[in-house]
Coordinates of C-alpha atoms in Angstrom, one line a residue:
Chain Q
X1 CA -24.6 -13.6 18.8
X2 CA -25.5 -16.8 17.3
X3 CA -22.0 -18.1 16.7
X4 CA -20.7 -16.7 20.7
X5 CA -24.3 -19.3 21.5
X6 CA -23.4 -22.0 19.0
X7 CA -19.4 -22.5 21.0
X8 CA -21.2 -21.7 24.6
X9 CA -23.2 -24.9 23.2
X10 CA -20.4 -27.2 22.2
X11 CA -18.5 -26.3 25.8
X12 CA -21.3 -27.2 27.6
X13 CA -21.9 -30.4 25.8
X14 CA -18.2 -31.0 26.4
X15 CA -18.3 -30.5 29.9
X16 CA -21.3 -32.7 30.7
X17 CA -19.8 -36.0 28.8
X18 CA -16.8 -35.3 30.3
X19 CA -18.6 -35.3 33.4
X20 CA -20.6 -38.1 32.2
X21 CA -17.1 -40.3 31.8
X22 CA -16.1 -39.5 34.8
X23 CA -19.4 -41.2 36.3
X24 CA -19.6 -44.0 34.4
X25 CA -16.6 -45.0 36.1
X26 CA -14.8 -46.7 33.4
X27 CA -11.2 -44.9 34.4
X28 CA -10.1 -44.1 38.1
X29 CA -10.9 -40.8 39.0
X30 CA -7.3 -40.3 39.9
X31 CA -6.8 -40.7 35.9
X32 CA -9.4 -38.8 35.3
X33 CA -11.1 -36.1 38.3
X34 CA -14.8 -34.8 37.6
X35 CA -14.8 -31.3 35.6
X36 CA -16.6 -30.1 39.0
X37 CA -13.0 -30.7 41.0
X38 CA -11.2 -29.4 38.3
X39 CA -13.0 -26.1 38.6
X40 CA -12.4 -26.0 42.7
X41 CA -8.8 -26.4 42.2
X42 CA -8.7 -23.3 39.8
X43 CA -11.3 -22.0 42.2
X44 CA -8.9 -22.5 45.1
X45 CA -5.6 -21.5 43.2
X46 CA -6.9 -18.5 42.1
X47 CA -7.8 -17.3 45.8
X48 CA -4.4 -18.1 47.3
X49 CA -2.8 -16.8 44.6
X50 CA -0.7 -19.3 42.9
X51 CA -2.2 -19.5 39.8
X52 CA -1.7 -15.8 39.4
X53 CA 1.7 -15.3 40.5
X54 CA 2.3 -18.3 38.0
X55 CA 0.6 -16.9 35.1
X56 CA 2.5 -13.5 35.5
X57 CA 5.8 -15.1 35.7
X58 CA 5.3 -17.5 32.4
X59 CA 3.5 -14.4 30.7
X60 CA 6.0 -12.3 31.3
X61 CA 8.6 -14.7 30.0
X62 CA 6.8 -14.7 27.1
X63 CA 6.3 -11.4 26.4
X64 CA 9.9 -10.2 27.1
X65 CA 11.4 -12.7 24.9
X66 CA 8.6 -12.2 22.3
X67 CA 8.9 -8.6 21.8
X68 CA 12.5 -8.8 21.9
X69 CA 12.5 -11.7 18.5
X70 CA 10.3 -9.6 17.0
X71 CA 12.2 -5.8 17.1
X72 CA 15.3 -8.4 16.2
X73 CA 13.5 -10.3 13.8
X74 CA 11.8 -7.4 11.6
X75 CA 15.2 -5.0 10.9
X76 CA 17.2 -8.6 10.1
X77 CA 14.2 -9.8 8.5
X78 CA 14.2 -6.7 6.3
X79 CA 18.0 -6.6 6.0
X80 CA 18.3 -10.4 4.4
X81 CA 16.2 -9.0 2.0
X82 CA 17.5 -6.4 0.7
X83 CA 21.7 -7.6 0.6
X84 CA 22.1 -11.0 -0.9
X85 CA 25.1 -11.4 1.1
X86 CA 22.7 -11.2 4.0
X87 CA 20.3 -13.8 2.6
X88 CA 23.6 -16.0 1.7
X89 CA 24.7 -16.1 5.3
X90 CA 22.0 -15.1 8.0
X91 CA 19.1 -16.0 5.7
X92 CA 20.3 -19.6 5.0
X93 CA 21.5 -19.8 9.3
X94 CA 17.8 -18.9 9.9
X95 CA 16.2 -21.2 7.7
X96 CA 18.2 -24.1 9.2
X97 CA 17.6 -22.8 12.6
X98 CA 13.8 -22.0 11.9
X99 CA 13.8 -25.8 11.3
X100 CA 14.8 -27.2 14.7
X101 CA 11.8 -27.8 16.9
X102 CA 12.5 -24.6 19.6
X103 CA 12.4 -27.0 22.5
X104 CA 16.3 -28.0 20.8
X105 CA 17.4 -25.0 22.9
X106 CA 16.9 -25.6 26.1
X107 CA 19.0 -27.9 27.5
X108 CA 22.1 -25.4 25.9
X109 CA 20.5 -22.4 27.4
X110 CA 20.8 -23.8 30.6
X111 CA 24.1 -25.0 30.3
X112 CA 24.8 -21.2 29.1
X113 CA 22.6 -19.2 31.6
X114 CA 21.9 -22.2 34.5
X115 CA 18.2 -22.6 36.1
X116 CA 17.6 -18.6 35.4
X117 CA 15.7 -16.0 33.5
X118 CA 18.2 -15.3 31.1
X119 CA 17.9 -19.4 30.0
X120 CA 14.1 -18.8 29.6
X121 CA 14.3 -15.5 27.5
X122 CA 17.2 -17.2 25.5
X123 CA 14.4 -20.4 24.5
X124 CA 11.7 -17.5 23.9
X125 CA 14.1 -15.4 21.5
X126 CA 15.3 -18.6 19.5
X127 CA 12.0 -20.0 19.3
X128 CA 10.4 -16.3 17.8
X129 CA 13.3 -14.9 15.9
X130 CA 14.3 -17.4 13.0
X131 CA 10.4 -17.7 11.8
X132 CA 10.1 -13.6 12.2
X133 CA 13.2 -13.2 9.8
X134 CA 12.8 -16.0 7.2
X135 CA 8.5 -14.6 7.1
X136 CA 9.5 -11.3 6.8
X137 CA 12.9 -11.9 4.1
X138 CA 9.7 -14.0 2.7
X139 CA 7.3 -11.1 2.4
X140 CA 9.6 -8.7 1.2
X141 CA 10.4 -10.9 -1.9
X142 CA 6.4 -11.3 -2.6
X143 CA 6.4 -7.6 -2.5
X144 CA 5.6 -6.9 -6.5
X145 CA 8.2 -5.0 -8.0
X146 CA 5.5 -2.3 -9.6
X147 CA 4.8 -1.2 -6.0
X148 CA 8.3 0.0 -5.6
X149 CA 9.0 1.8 -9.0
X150 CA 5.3 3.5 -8.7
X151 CA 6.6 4.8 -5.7
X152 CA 9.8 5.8 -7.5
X153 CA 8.0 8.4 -9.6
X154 CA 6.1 9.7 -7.0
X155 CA 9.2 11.2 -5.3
X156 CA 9.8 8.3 -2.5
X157 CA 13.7 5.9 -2.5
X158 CA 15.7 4.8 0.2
X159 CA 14.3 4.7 3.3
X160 CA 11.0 5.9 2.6
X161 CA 10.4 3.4 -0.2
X162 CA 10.9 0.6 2.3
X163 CA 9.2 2.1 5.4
X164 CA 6.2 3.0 3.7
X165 CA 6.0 0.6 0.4
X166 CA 8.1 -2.7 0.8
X167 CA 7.1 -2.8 4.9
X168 CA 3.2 -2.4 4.6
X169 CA 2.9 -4.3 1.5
X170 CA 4.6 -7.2 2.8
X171 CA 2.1 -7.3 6.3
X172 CA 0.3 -9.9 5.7
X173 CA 3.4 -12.5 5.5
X174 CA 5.1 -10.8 8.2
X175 CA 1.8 -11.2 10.8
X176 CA 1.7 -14.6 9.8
X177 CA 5.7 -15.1 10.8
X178 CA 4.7 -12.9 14.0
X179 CA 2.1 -16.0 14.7
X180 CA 4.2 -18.8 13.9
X181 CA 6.9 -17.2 15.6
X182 CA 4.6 -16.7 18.8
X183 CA 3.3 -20.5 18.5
X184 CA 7.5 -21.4 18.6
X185 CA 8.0 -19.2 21.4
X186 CA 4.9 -20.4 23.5
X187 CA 5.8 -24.2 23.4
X188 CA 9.4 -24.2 23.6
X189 CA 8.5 -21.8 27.2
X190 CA 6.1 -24.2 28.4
X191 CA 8.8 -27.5 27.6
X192 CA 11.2 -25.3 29.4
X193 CA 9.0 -24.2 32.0
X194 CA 8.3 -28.0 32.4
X195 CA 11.6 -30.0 32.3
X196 CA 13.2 -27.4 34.3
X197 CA 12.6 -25.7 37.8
X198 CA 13.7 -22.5 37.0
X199 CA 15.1 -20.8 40.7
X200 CA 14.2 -17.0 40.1
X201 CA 10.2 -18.2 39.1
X202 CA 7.7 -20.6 39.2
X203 CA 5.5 -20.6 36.1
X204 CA 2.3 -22.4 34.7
X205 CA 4.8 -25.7 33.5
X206 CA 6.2 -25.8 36.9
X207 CA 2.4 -26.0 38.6
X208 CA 1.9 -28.1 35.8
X209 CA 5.2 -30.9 36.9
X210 CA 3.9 -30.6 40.3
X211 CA 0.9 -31.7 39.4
X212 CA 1.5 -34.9 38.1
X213 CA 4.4 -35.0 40.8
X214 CA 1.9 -34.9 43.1
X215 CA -0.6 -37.1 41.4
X216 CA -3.0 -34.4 41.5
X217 CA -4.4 -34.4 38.1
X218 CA -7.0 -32.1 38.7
X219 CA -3.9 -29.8 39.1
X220 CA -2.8 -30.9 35.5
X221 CA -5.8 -30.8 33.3
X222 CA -6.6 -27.3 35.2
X223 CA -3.5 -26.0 34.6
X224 CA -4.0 -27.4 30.7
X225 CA -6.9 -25.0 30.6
X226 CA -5.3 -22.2 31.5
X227 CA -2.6 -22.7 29.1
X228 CA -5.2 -23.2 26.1
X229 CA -7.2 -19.9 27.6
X230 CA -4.0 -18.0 27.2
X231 CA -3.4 -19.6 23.9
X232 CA -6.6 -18.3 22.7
X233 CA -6.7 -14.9 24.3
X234 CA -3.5 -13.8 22.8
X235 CA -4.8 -14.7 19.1
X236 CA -7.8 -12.9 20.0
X237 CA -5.9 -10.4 21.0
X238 CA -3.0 -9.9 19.5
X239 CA -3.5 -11.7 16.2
X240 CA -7.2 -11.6 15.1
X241 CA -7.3 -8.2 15.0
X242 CA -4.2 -7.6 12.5
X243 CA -5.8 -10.3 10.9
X244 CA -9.1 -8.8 10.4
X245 CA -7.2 -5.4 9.4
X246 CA -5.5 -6.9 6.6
X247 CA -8.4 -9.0 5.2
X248 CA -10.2 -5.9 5.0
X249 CA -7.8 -3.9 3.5
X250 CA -7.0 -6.6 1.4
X251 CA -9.9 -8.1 0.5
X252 CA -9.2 -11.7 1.1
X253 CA -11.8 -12.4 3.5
X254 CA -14.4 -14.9 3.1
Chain T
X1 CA 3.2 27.5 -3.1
X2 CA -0.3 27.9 -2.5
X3 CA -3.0 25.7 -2.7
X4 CA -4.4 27.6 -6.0
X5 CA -1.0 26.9 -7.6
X6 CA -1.6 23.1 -7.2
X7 CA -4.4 22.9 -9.1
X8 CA -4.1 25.8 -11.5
X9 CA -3.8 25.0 -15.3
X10 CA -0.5 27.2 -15.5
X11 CA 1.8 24.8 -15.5
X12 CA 4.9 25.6 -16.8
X13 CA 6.0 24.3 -20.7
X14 CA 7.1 20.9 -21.1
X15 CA 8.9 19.7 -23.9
X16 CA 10.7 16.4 -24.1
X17 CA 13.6 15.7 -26.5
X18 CA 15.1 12.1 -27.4
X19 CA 17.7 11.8 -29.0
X20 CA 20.0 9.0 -30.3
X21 CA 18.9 7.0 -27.5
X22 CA 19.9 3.3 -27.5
X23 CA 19.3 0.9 -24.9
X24 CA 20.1 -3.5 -24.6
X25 CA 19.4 -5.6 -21.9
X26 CA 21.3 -8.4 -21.2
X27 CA 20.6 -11.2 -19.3
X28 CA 22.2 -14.5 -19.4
X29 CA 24.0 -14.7 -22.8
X30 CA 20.6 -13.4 -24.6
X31 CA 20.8 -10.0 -25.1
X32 CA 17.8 -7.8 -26.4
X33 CA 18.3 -4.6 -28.6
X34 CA 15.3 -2.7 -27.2
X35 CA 15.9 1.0 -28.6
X36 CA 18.3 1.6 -31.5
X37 CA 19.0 5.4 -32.4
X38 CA 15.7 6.3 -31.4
X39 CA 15.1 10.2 -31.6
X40 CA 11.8 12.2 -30.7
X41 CA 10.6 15.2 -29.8
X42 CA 7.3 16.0 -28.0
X43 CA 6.0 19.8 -28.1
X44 CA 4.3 21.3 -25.1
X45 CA 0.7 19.8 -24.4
X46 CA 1.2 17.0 -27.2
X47 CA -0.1 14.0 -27.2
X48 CA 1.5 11.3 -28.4
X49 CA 0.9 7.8 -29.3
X50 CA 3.5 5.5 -29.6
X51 CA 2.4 2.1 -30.7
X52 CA 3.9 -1.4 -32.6
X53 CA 4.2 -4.9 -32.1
X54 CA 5.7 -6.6 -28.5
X55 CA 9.3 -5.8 -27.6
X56 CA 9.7 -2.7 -30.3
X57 CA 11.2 -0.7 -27.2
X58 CA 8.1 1.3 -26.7
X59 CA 7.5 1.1 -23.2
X60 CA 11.8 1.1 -22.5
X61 CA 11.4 4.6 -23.9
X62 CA 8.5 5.4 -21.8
X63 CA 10.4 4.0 -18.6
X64 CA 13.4 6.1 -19.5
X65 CA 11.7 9.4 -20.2
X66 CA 10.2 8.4 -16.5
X67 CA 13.8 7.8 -15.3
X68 CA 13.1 4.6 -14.0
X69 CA 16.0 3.1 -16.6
X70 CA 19.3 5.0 -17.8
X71 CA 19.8 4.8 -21.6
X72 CA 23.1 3.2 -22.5
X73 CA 23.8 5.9 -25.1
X74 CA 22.0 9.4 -26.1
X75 CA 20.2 11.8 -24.4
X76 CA 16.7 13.2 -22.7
X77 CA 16.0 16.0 -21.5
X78 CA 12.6 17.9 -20.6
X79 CA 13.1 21.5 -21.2
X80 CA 16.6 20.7 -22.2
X81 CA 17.3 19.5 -18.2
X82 CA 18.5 16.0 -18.5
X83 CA 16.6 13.2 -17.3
X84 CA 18.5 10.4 -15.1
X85 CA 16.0 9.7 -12.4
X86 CA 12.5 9.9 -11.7
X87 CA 10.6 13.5 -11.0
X88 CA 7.4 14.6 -10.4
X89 CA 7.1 16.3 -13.2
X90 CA 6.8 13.3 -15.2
X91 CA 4.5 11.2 -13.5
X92 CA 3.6 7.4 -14.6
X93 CA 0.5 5.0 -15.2
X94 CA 0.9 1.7 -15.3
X95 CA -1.0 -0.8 -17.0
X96 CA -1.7 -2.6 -13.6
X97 CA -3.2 -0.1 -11.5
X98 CA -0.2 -0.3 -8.8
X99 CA -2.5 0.9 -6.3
X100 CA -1.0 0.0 -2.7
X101 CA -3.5 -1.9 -0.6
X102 CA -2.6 -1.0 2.2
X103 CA -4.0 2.5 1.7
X104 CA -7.6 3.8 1.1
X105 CA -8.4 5.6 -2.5
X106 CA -7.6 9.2 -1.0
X107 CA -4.5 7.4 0.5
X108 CA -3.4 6.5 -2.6
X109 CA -3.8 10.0 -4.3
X110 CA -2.2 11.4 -1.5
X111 CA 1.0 9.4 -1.4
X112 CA 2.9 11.6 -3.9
X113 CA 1.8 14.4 -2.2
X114 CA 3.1 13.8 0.6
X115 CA 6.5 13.6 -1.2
X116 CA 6.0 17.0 -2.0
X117 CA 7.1 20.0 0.3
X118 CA 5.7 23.2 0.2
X119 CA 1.7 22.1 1.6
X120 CA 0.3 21.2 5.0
X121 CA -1.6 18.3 5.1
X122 CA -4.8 19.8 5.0
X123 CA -3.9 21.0 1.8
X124 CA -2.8 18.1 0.3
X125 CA -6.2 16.8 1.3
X126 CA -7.8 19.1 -0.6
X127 CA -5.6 18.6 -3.7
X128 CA -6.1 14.9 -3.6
X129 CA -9.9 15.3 -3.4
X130 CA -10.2 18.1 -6.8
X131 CA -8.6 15.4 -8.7
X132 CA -10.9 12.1 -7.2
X133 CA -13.5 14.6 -8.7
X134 CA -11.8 15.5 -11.7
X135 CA -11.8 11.1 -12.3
X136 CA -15.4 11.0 -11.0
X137 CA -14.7 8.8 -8.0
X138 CA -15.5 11.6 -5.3
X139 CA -17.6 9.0 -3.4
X140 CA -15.0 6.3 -3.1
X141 CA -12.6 8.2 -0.6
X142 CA -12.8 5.4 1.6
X143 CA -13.2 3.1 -0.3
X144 CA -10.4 0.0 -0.9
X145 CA -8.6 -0.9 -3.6
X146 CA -10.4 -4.2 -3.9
X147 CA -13.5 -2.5 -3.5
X148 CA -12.9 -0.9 -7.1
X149 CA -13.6 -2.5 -10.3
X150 CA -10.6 -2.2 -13.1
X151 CA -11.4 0.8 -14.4
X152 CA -12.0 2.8 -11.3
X153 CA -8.9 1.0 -9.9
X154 CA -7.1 3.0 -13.4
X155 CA -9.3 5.8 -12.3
X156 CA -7.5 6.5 -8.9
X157 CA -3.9 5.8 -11.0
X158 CA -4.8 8.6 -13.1
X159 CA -5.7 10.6 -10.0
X160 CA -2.7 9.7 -8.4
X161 CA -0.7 10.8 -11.4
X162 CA -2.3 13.7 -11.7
X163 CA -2.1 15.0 -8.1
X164 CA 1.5 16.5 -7.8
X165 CA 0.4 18.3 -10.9
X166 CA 3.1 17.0 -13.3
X167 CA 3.7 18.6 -16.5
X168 CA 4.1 15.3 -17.9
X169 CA 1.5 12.0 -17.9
X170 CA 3.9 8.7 -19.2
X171 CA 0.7 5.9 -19.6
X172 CA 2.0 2.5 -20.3
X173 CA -0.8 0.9 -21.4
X174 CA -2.9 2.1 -18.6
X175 CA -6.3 1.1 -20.6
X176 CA -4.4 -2.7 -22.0
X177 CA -6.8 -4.8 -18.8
X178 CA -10.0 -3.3 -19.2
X179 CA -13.2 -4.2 -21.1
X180 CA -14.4 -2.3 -24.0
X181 CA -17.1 -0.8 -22.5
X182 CA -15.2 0.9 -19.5
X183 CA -11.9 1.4 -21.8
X184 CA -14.6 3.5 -24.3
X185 CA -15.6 5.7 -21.0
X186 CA -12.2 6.5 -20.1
X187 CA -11.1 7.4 -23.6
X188 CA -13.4 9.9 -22.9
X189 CA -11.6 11.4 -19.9
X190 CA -8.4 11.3 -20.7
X191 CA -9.0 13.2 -23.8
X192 CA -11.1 15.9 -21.4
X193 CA -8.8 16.1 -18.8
X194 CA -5.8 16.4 -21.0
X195 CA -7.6 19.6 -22.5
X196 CA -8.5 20.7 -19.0
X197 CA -5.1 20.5 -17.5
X198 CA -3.0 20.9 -20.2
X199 CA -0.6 18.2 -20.1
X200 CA 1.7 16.6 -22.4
X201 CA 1.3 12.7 -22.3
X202 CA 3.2 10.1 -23.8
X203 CA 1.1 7.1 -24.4
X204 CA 2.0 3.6 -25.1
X205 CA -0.6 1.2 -26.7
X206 CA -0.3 -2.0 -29.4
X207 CA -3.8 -0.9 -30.0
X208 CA -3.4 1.4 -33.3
X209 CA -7.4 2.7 -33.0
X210 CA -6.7 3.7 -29.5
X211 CA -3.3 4.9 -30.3
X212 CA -5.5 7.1 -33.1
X213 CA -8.5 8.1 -31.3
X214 CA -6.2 9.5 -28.3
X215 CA -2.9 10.6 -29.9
X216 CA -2.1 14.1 -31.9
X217 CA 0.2 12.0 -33.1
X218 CA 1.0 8.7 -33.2
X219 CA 4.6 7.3 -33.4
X220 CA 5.1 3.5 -35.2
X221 CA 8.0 1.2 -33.6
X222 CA 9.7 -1.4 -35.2
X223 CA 11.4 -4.2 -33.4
X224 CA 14.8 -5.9 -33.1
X225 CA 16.0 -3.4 -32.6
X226 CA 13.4 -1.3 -31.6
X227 CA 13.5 2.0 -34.2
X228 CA 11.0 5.0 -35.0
X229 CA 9.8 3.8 -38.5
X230 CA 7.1 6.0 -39.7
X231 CA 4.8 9.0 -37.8
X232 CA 1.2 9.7 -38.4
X233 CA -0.3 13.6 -37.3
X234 CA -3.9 12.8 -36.6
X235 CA -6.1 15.8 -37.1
X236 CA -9.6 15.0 -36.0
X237 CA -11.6 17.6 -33.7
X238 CA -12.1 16.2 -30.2
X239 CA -13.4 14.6 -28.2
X240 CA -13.1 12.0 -30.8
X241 CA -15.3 8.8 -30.5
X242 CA -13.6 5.4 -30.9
X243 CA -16.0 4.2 -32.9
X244 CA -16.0 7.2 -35.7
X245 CA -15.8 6.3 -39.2
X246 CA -13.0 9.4 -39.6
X247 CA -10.7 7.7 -37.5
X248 CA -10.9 4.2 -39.4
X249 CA -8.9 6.3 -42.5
X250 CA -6.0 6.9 -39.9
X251 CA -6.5 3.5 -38.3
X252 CA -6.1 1.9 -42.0
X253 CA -3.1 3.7 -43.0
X254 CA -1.7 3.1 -39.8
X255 CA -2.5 -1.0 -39.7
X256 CA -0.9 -0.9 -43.4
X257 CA 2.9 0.4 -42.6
X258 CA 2.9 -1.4 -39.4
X259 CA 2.0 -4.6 -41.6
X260 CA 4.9 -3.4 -44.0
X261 CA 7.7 -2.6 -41.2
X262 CA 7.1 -6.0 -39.3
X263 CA 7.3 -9.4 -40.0
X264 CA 3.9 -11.3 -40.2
X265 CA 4.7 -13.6 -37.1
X266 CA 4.7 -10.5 -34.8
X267 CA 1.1 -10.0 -33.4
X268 CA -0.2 -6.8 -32.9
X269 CA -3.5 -5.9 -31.9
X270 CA -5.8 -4.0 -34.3

């Protein structure tokens, strides 16, 4: 309760310089628009609708091509480990690939798919997959090898040794691929989303390009806001507890 | 099978035979003559020490008998069955616990269990529990593995072990991490629950007072190449106490032809 009162404190104190700023006059308020307007635009967008619609469509994207790196990502992931001709050819493709900044694929994906949802889900897949595979080829090989021959004598090989040994025992490198992967995936959508009207979908980038089209920069920070609340929500979410699961199990929490 | 059957005494007899059993591992152009002709028998419900210096091929033998590595030449069997792969009638402790954290204590125990048809969960439940009794740790069911100090850690191995009710126990310096104090305690309980459940263990140690306060019979390697050189029958009533002045006799003798068979520069633990 304390610490949920201690970052309720900080926002607040955020909020009332940056209103502060914005009275002092020191930059035009079409530069900078009081925290107050900001609010009524997301006030406003979230009546008619827009903001919504344009959240679903950019979440969705997200998600899609998110789940779909990751069922890719684990079995390949899992696969490079195990056969070194695997790890000699996929392995070393994803590790240069994992490299190049996500946001790389988009001008080829819509050359390939054109202003479409396939071109989106193509950025979202590229930008998840090579991190999912080279974190969980990575876990695998942390994986002590005394975990696998105890196993042994008690009665598990094949494909029970790695479901229920080399799998859980390499978790906590794998969710931390699954986050890094999800961080990839989430800023190469929103450069996409950004750069590119896509036809079949207007997403957050897109309200976020109209605002600065439109000058209306209350439009832009409030769309900025959204995008760092979904940011957080999905490591809440999603990651945080994983996270907590494996510290406890573990034991490497603070 | 029922659930009486799991934890009834009445297992059937073990015996394991060795013999002629070679093994070298290669790697690179160095190549390591770990066992050399090495034959041995162990009776039903022995317990065996086998102890010497680092790299005498004591533990390779141990990880053959478990099946985990072939020999290159010779043969074991355990009631004259050959032995080429793991089976849970020879089950093995580790000197690292090899507890998988991912699972909870009773988790653990249960994880051979599950490997093993025949029993419905509930069952297996119960199984798992009589032995986290049997190791003292029947209030740590939930507990974590880094919840557990070493020796309970070695505690819930042993359980583990013991669950599918081997006929067998292969320790590989199970106690080699622990302080004295908690290595004393589970001296102790091995040599009870080995009398309880009747099983024949093979135990690997450099420590020649453990190797005599445990073993009916302690077995001294040599290495390069790793050979049998000279066996000791220890006598003493049990439970025997570590610290007994009886057991310093065997302990002397032993020290003294281990001195003789290796060369001064290998270190061995007293």
């Amino acid at each position: 309760m304390k610490r949920v009162g201690l970052a309720a404190l900080f926002f607040a104190a955020l909020f009332v310089g940056w209103e502060l700023l914005y009275r002092s006059g020191f930059w035009s308020p079409v530069l900078l628009p009081s925290p107050l307007v900001v609010g009524r635009y997301l006030w406003e967008a979230t009546v008619d609708g827009s903001l919504l619609s344009a959240t679903l469509v950019t979440v969705k994207r997200l998600f899609l091509g998110y789940v779909f790196g990751l069922l890719l990502g684990l079995p390949l992931g899992l696969l490079t480990a195990r056969f070194r001709v695997l790890a000699d050819t996929l392995g070393l493709m994803a590790l240069g690939l994992q490299a190049l900044p996500s946001v790389c694929w988009v001008p080829l994906a819509l050359l390939w798919f054109g202003q479409t949802e396939a071109a989106m889900f193509f950025v979202v897949v590229m930008g998840t997959l090579w991190s999912v595979i080279i974190a969980t080829d990575n876990g695998v090989r942390n994986v002590p090898p005394i975990y696998a021959r105890a196993a042994r004598t008690m009665g598990s090989s094949g494909l029970h040794t790695w479901l229920y040994v080399i799998f859980p025992a390499a978790l906590p490198f794998i969710v931390g691929g699954m986050k890094q992967g999800w961080a990839f995936a989430w800023r190469s959508l929103m450069a996409a989303e950004i750069y590119v009207t896509i036809l079949s979908g207007f997403g957050l980038g897109h309200l976020l390009h109209y605002g600065r089209e439109l000058n209306a920069m209350e439009q832009v920070i409030g769309i900025m806001l959204v995008l760092l609340l979904i940011g957080l929500l999905a490591d809440k979410i999603f990651f945080s507890p994983w996270e907590r699961f494996l510290h406890h199990r573990w034991g490497t929490a603070k | 099978m029922s659930l009486s059957d799991e934890v009834s005494v009445e297992a059937p007899a073990a015996k394991l035979s060795i013999k002629g059993v070679s093994k070298r591992f290669v790697s690179g152009k160095r190549s390591v003559h770990a066992l050399d002709d090495v034959s041995l028998d162990v009776g039903e419900g022995e317990f065996v020490c086998l102890v010497g210096p680092s790299g005498c091929g004591k533990s390779t033998l141990l990880n053959l008998v478990a099946g985990l590595d072939l020999a290159d030449s010779g043969q074991i069997s355990a009631d004259g069955i050959p032995i080429n792969a793991p089976g849970r009638d020879r089950m093995v402790m580790f000197q690292e616990a090899a507890l998988f954290p991912w699972l909870d204590v009773l988790g653990n125990v249960m994880f051979g269990l599950r490997r093993k048809p025949g029993l419905t969960d509930a069952e297996r439940c119960k199984v798992a529990e009589f032995y986290l009794r049997l190791v003292g740790l029947e209030k740590f069911h939930r507990a974590f593995v880094h919840e557990l100090s070493g020796g309970m850690k070695q505690r819930v191995a042993l359980a583990r072990a013991l669950a599918p009710n081997p006929r067998v126990l292969l320790m590989d310096e199970p106690f080699g991490a622990l302080d004295a104090l908690t290595r004393e305690q589970l001296y102790g309980d091995i040599q009870r629950i080995w009398q309880q459940r009747k099983k024949t263990i093979v135990f690997v140690t450099h420590n020649v007072r453990e190797a005599a306060c445990l073993g009916d019979r302690v077995v001294l390697f040599s290495p390069h190449p790793g050979r049998i050189r000279e066996q000791f029958k220890i006598d003493l009533p049990r439970p025997r106490d570590i610290n007994s002045v009886e057991l310093a006799r065997h302990t002397t003798a032993i020290t003294a032809a281990l001195k003789n068979h290796v060369r001064p520069e290998a270190e061995v633990a007293e």
